[in-house]
Coordinates of C-alpha atoms and ligand atoms in Angstrom, one line a residue:
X174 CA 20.2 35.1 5.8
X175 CA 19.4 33.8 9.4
X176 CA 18.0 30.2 9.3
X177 CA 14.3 30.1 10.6
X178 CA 13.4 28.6 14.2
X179 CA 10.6 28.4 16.4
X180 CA 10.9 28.4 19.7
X181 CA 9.6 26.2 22.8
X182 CA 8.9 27.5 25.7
X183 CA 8.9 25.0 28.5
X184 CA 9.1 26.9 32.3
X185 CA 11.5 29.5 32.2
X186 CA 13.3 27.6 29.1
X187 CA 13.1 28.9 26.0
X188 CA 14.4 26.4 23.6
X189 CA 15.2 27.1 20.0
X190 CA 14.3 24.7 16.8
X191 CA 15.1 24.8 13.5
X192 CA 12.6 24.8 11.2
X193 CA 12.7 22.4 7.9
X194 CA 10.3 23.7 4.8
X195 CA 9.4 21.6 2.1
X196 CA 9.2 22.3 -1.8
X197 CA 5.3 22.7 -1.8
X198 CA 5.4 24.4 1.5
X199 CA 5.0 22.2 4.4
X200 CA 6.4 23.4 7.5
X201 CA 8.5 21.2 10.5
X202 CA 9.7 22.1 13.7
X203 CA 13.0 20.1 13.9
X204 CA 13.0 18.5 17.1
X205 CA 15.7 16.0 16.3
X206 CA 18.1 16.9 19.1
X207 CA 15.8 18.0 21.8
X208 CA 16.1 15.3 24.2
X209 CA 19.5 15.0 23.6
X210 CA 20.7 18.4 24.1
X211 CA 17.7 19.0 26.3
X212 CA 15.9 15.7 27.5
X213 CA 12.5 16.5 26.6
X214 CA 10.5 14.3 24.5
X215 CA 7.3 14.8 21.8
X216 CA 4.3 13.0 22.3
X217 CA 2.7 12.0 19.2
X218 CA 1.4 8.4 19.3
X219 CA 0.3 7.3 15.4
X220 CA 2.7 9.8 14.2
X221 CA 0.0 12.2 12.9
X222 CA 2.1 15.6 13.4
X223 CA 5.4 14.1 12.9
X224 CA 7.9 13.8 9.5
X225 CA 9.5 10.9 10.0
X226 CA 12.1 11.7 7.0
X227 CA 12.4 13.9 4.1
X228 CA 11.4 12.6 0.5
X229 CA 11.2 13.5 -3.0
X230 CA 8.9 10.4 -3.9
X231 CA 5.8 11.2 -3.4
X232 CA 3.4 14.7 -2.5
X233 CA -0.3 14.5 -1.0
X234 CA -1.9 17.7 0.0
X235 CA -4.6 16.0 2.4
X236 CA -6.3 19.6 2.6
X237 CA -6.8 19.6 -1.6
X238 CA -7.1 16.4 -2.2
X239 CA -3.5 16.1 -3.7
X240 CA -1.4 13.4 -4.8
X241 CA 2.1 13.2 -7.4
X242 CA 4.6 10.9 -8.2
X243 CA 7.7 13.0 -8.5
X244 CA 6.2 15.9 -8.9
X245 CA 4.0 14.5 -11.7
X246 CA 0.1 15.1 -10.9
X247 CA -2.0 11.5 -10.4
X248 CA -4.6 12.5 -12.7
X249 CA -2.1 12.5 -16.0
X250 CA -1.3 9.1 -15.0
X251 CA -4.9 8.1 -16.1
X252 CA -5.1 10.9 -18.7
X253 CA -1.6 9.8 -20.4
X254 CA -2.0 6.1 -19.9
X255 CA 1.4 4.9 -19.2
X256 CA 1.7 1.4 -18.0
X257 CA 2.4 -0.1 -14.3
X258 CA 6.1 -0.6 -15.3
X259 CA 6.4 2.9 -16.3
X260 CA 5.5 4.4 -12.6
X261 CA 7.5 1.5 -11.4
X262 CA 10.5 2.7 -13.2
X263 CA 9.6 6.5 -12.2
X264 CA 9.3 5.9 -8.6
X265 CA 12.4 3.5 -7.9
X266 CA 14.7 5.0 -10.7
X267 CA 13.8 8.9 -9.8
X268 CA 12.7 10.1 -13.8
X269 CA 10.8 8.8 -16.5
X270 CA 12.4 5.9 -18.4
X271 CA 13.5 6.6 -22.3
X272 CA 12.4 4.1 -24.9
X273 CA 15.4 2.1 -24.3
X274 CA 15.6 2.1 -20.4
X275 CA 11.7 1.0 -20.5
X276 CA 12.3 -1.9 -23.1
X277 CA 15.5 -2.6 -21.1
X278 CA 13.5 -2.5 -17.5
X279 CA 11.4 -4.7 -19.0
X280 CA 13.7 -7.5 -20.3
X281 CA 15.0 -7.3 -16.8
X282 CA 11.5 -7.9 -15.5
X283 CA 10.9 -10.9 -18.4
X284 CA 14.2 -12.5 -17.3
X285 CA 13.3 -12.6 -13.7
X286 CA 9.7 -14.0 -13.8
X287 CA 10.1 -17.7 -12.7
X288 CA 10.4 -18.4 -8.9
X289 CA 13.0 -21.3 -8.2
X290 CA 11.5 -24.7 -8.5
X291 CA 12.5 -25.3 -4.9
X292 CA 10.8 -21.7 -3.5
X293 CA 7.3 -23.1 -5.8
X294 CA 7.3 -26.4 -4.4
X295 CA 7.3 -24.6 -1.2
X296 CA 3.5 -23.5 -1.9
X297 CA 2.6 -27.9 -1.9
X298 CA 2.6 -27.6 2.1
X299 CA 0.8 -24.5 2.6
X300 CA -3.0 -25.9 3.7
X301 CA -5.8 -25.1 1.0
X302 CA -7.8 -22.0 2.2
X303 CA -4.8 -20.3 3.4
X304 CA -4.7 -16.7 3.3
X305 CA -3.1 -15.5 0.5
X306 CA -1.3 -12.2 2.2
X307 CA 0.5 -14.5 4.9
X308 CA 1.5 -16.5 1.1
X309 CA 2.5 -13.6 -0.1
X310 CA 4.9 -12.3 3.4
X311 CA 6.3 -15.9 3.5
X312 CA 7.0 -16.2 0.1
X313 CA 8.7 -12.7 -0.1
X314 CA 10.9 -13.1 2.8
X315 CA 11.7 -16.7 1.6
X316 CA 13.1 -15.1 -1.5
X317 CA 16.0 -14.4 0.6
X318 CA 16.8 -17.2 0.5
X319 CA 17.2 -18.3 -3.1
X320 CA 19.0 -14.7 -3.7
X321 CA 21.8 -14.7 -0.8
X322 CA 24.3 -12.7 -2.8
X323 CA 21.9 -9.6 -2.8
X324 CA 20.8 -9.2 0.8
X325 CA 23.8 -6.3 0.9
X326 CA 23.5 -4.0 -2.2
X327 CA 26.9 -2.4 -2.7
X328 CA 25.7 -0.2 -6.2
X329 CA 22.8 0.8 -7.9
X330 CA 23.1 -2.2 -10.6
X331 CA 22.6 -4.5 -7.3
X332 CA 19.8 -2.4 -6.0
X333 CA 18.0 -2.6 -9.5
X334 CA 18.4 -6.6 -9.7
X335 CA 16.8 -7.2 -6.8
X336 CA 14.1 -4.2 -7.4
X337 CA 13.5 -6.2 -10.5
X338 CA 13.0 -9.7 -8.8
X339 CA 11.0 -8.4 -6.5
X340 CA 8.7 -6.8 -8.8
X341 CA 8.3 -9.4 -11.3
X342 CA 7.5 -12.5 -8.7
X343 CA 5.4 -10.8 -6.7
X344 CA 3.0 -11.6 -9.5
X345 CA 4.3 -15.2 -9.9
X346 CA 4.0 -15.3 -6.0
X347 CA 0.8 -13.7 -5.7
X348 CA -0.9 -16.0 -8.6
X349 CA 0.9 -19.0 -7.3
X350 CA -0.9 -18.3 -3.5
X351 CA -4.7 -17.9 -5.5
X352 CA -4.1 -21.4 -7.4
X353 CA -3.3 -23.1 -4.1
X354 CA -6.1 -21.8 -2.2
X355 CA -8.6 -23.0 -4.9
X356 CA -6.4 -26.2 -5.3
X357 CA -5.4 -25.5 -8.8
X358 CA -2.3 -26.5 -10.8
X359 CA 0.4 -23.9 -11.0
X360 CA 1.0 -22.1 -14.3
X361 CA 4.1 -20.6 -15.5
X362 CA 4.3 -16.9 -16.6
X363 CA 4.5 -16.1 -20.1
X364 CA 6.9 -13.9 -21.2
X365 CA 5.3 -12.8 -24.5
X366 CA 3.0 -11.1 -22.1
X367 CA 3.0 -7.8 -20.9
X368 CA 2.9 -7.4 -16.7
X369 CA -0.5 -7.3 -16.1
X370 CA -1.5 -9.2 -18.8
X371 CA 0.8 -11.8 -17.1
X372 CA -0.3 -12.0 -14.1
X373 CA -4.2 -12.6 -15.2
X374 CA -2.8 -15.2 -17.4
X375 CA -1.3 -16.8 -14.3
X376 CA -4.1 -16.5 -12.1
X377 CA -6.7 -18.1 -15.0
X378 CA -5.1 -19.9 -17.3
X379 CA -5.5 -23.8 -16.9
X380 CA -3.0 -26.3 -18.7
X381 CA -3.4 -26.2 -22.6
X382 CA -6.2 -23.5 -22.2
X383 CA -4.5 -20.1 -22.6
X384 CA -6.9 -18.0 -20.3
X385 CA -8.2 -14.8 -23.1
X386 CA -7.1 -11.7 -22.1
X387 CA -9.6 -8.6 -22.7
X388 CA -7.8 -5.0 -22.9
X389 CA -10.3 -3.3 -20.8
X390 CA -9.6 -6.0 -17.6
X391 CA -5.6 -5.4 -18.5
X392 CA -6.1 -1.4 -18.7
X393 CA -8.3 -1.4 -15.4
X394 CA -5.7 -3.8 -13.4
X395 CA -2.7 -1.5 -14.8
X396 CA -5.3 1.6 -13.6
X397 CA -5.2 -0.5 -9.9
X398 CA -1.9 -0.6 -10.1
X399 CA -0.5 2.7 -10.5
X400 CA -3.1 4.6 -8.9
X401 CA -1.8 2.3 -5.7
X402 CA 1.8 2.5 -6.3
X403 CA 3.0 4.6 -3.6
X404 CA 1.3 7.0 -1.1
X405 CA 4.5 8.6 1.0
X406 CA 4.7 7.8 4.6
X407 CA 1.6 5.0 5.4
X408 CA 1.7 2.3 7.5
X409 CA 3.0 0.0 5.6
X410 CA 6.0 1.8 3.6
X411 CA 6.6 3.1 7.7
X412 CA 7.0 -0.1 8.5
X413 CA 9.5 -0.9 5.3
X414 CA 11.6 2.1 6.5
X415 CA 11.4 1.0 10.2
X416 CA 12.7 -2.2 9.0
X417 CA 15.0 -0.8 6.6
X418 CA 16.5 1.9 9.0
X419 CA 17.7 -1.7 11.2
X420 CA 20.0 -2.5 7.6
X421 CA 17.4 -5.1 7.3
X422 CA 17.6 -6.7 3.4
X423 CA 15.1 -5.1 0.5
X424 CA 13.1 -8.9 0.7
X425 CA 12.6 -8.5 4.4
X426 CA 11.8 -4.9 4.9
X427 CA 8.8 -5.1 1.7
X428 CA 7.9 -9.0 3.5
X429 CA 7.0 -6.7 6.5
X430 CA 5.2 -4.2 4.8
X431 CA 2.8 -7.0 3.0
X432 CA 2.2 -7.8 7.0
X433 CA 1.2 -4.2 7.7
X434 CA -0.8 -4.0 4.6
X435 CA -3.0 -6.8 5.7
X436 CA -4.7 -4.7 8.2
X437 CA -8.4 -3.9 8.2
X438 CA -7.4 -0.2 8.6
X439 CA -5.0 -0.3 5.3
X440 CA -4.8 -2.4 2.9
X441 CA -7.3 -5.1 4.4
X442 CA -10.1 -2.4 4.3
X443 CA -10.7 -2.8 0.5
X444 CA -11.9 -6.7 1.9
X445 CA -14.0 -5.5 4.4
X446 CA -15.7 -2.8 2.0
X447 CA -16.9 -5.7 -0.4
X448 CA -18.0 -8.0 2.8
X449 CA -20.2 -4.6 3.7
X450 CA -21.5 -4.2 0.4
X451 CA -22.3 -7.9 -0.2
X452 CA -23.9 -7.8 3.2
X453 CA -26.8 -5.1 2.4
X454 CA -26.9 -6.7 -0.8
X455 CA -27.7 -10.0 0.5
X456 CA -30.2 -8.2 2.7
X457 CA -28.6 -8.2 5.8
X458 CA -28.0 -4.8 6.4
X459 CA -29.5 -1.2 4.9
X460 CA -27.2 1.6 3.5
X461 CA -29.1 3.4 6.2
X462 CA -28.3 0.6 8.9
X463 CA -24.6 0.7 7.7
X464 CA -24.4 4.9 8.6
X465 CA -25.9 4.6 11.8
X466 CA -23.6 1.7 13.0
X467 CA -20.5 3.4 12.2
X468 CA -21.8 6.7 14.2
X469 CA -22.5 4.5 17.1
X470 CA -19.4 5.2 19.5
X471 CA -20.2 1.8 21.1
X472 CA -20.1 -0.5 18.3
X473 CA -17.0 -1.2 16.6
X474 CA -18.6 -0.9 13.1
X475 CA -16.8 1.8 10.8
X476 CA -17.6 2.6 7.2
X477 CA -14.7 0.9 5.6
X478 CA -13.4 2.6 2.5
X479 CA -13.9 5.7 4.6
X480 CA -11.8 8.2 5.8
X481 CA -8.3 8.8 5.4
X482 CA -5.3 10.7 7.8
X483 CA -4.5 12.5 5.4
X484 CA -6.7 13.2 2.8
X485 CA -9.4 15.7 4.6
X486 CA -11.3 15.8 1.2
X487 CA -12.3 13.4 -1.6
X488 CA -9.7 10.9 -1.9
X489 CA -8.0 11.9 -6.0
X490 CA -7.8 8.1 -6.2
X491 CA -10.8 7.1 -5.0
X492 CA -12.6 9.5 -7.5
X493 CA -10.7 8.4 -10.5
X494 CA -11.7 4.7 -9.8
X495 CA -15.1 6.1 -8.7
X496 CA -15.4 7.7 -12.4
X497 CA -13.5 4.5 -13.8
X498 CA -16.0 1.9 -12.7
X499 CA -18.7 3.1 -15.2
X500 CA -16.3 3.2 -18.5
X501 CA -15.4 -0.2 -17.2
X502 CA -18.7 -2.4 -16.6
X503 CA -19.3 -1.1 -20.4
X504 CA -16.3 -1.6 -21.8
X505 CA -16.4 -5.3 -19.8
X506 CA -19.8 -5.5 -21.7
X507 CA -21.2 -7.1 -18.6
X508 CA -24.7 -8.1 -18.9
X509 CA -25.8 -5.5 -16.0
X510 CA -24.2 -3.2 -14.2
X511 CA -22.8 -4.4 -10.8
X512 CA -25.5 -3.9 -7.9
X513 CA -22.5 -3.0 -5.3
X514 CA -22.0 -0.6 -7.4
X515 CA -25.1 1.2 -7.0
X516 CA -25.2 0.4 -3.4
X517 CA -21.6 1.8 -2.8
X518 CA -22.6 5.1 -4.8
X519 CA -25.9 5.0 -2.3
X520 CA -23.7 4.9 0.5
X521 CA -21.3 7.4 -0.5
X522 CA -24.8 9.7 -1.0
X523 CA -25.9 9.0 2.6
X524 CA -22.4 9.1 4.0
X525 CA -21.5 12.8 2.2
X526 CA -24.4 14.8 3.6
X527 CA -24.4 13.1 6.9
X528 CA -23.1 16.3 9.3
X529 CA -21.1 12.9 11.4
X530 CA -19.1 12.3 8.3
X531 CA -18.9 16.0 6.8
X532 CA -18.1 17.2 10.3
X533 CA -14.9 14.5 10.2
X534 CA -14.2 15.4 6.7
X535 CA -15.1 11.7 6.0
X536 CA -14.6 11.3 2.5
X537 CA -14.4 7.8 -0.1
X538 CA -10.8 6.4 0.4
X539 CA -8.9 4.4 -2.8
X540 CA -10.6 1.3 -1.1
X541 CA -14.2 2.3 -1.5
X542 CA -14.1 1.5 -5.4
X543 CA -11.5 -0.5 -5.6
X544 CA -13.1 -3.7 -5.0
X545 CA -16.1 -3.4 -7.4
X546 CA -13.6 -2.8 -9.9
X547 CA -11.4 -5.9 -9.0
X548 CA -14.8 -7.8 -9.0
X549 CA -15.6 -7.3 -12.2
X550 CA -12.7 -8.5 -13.4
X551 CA -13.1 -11.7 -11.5
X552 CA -10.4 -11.2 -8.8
X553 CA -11.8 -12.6 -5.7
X554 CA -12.3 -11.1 -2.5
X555 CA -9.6 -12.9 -0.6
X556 CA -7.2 -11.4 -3.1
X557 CA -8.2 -8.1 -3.0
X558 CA -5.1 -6.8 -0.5
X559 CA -2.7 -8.9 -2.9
X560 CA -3.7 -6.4 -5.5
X561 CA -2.9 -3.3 -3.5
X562 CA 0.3 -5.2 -2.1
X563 CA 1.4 -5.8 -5.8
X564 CA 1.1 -2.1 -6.7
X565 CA 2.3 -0.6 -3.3
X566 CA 5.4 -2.8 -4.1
X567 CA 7.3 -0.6 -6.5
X568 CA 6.7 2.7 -3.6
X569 CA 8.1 0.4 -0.9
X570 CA 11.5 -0.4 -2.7
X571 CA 11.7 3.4 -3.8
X572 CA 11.1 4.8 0.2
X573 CA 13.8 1.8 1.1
X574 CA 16.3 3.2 -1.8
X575 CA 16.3 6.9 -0.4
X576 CA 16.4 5.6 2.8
X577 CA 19.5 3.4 2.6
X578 CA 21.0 6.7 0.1
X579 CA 20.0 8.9 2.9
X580 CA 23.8 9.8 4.3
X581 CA 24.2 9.0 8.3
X582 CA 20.6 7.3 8.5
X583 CA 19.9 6.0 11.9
X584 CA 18.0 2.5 13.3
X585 CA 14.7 4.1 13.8
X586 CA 14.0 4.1 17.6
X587 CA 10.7 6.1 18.7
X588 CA 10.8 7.1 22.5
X589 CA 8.1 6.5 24.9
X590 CA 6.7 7.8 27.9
X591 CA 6.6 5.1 31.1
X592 CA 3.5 5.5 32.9
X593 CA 3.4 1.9 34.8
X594 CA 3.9 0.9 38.2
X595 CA 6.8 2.6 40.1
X596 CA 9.9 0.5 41.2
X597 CA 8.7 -2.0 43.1
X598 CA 10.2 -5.2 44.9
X599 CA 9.8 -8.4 43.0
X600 CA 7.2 -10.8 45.7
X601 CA 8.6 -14.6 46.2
X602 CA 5.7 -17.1 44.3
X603 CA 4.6 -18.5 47.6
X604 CA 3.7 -14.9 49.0
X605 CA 1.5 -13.1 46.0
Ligands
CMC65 N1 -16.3 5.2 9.9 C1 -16.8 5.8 11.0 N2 -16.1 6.7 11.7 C2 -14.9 7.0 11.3 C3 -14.3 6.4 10.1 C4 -15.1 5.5 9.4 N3 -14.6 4.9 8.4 N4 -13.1 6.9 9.9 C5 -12.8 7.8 10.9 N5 -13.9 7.9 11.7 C6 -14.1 8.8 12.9 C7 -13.4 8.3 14.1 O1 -14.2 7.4 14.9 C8 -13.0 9.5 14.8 O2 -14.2 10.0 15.4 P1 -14.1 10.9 16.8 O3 -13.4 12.1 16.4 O4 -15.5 11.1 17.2 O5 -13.4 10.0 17.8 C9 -12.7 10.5 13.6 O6 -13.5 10.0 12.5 C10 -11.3 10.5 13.2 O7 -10.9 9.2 12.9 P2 -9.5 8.5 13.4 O8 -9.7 7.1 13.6 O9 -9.0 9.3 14.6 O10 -8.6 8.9 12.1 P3 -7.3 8.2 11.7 O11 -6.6 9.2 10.9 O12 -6.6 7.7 12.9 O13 -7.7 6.9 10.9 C11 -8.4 5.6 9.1 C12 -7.8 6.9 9.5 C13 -8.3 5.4 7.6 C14 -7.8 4.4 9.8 C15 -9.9 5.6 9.5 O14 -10.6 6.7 8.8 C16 -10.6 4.3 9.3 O15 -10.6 3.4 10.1 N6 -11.3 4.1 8.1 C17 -11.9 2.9 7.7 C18 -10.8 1.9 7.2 C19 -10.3 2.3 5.8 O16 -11.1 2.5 5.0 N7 -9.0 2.2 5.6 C20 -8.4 2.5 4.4 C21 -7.5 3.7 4.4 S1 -7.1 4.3 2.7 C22 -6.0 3.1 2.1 C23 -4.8 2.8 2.9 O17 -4.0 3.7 3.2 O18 -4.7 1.7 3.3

């Protein structure tokens, strides 16, 4: 059989490229070797037409509103109700764990809970009010530190001790950054407790008053969790890879992603969706008022929790949260029902049948809901994008894994094309 290729047509060259398929049918023009064999670059600027790598982590269909872990469908992740550790183990370890590996992933996770005294003490000089992603990218970059023998993973067993340390103080880190922005005292994980049960012990526990832990906030933080756990080739995980692809150590190249994360476009957008829905609550904006600012082309408003590259239909994530949030508030037995709520689904009402937004394919991202969910459960705002760094986590190490496996990997190095000033003659100071 003859392999496939396309071919570019450039002048009178015709240039032939192989083409790459993938198992669910996407299609790539290979243009790996064009500028060396031929010096011609693509021009792509946010990487919206480009594979940067192929995976067998994680499949969206944008189109259909798609998403798997290793082939296994998002939804059965809520319908099966496996825990956060679970996914964890699926996405970094390639299969579902046995009895045995999940009890043994586990103890792993148990044994590696505590940060070094030194690395805590470390959270004394950070000022009060800080925010807690910078925390959280210090703190995970200063684990480097304290673990010096695994910055170069020779084997697997290496790989999975640092996976595992990573994992488990992330909460420890992440709890440790809320206490010292409210001034609190610091409170050491439990290891009776399961992982998400931990870490809400953590964040709201006070000395000799065990915080009480209700199932339906641990079941909708493990929900959180998975349904953020990885999401194939985003900013952030680029940015691990990018990182990663320099031989850059596991605690650096996830440090950088938390950085990416931050962002208003990713991760940060789940904080500027509550700021908007507390802001027409509080009566300074209309549902209506929101719409029309983010159509305006001259005001730098967007609907945040809005829109997606990918996903060109309702976000499956957003809609499980979306469906989550009601079984939640009663299951919370809140007094009422959140009001963001109802302004959220009003805005999602407006927003759907608006021709700006249908004629984008504008639909709810995994941020839209998010929030009100988090809020419920009495995770403040300003650690909101800890949340989504906590469950991204386990995706990052697994796209830095099958990077560092992928045989002959190269520094990732995108081209550009020069369009400044011309060679020119440097001017003495005294003459400009
Ligand atoms: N509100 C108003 N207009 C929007 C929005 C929005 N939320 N999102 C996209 N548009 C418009 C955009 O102005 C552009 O219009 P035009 O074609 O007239 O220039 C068009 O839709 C296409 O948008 P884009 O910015 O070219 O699309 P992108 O793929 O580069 O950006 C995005 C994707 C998520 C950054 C963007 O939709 C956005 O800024 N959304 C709000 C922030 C947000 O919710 N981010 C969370 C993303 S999901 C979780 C995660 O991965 O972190």
């Amino acid at each position: 059989m003859t392999a496939e290729k396309a071919i570019l047509t450039l002048g009178d060259k015709k240039i032939e490229l192989p083409v790459i398929r993938g198992t669910e049918g996407d299609v790539a023009v290979d243009v790996s070797r064009l500028y060396e064999e031929h010096r011609i670059l693509t021009y792509d600027p946010s990487l919206g037409s480009t594979a940067v790598c192929q995976s067998k982590i994680t499949f969206i269909n944008g189109e259909e509103g798609i998403l798997r872990y290793r082939g296994i469908p998002i939804e059965q992740f809520v319908t099966k109700t496996p825990n956060f550790i679970e996914v964890a183990y699926l996405l970094i370890k390639e299969k579902l764990p046995t009895m045995t590996e999940l009890l043994e992933f586990r103890t792993l996770l148990e044994n590696n809970e505590l940060l070094h005294e030194n690395l805590r003490y470390q959270f004394r000089n950070i000022p009060a009010g800080a925010p807690p992603m910078a925390q959280l990218s210090a703190m995970l970059s200063n684990l480097a530190c304290f673990h010096r023998d695994l910055l170069v993973l020779d084997n697997d067993e290496e790989f999975l001790q640092v996976a595992a340390r990573l994992i488990s103080k992330i909460r420890t880190i992440a709890a440790s950054s809320y206490r010292r922005s409210k001034g609190l005292p610091y409170i050491y994980p439990d290891p009776n407790l399961r992982y998400c049960a931990n870490f809400l012990h953590m964040m709201f526990s006070i000395p000799y008053k065990q915080y009480e832990i209700s199932p339906a906030v641990e079941d909708a933080l493990n929900l959180i969790l998975i349904l953020h756990a990885d999401h194939e080739q985003n900013c952030s995980t680029a940015t691990v890879r990018t990182v990663g692809s320099a031989r850059a150590n596991l605690f650096a190249s996830c440090a950088a992603g938390v950085s990416a994360l931050w962002g208003p476009l990713h991760g940060g957008a789940n904080v500027e969706v509550m700021e908007m829905l507390k802001g027409i609550h509080d009566g300074g904006l209309s549902p209506e008022d929101c719409i029309r600012m983010a159509k305006d082309k001259q005001n730098p408003f967007r609907l945040f929790g809005f829109g997606h590259r990918i996903y060109k239909n309702y976000d499956p994530r957003a809609k499980i949260l979306r469906d989550a949030s009601d079984k939640v508030f009663s299951q919370l037995k809140m007094k009422e029902r959140d009001p963001l709520l109802d302004i959220a689904r009003k805005l999602e009402e407006l927003a759907l049948k608006d021709p700006y937004f249908v004629e984008r394919k504008l639909y709810p991202n995994v941020d839209f809901y998010s929030g009100i969910l988090l809020r419920a459960m009495h995770i403040p705002t300003n650690m909101f994008t800890v949340m989504f760094a906590i469950g991204r986590l386990p995706g990052w190490i697994a796209q830095w894994k099958e990077l560092h496996d992928t045989p002959n990997s190269k520094i990732m190095r995108p081209r550009q094309i020069y369009v400044g000033t011309p060679k020119t003659d440097y001017i003495p100071r005294e003459k400009r």
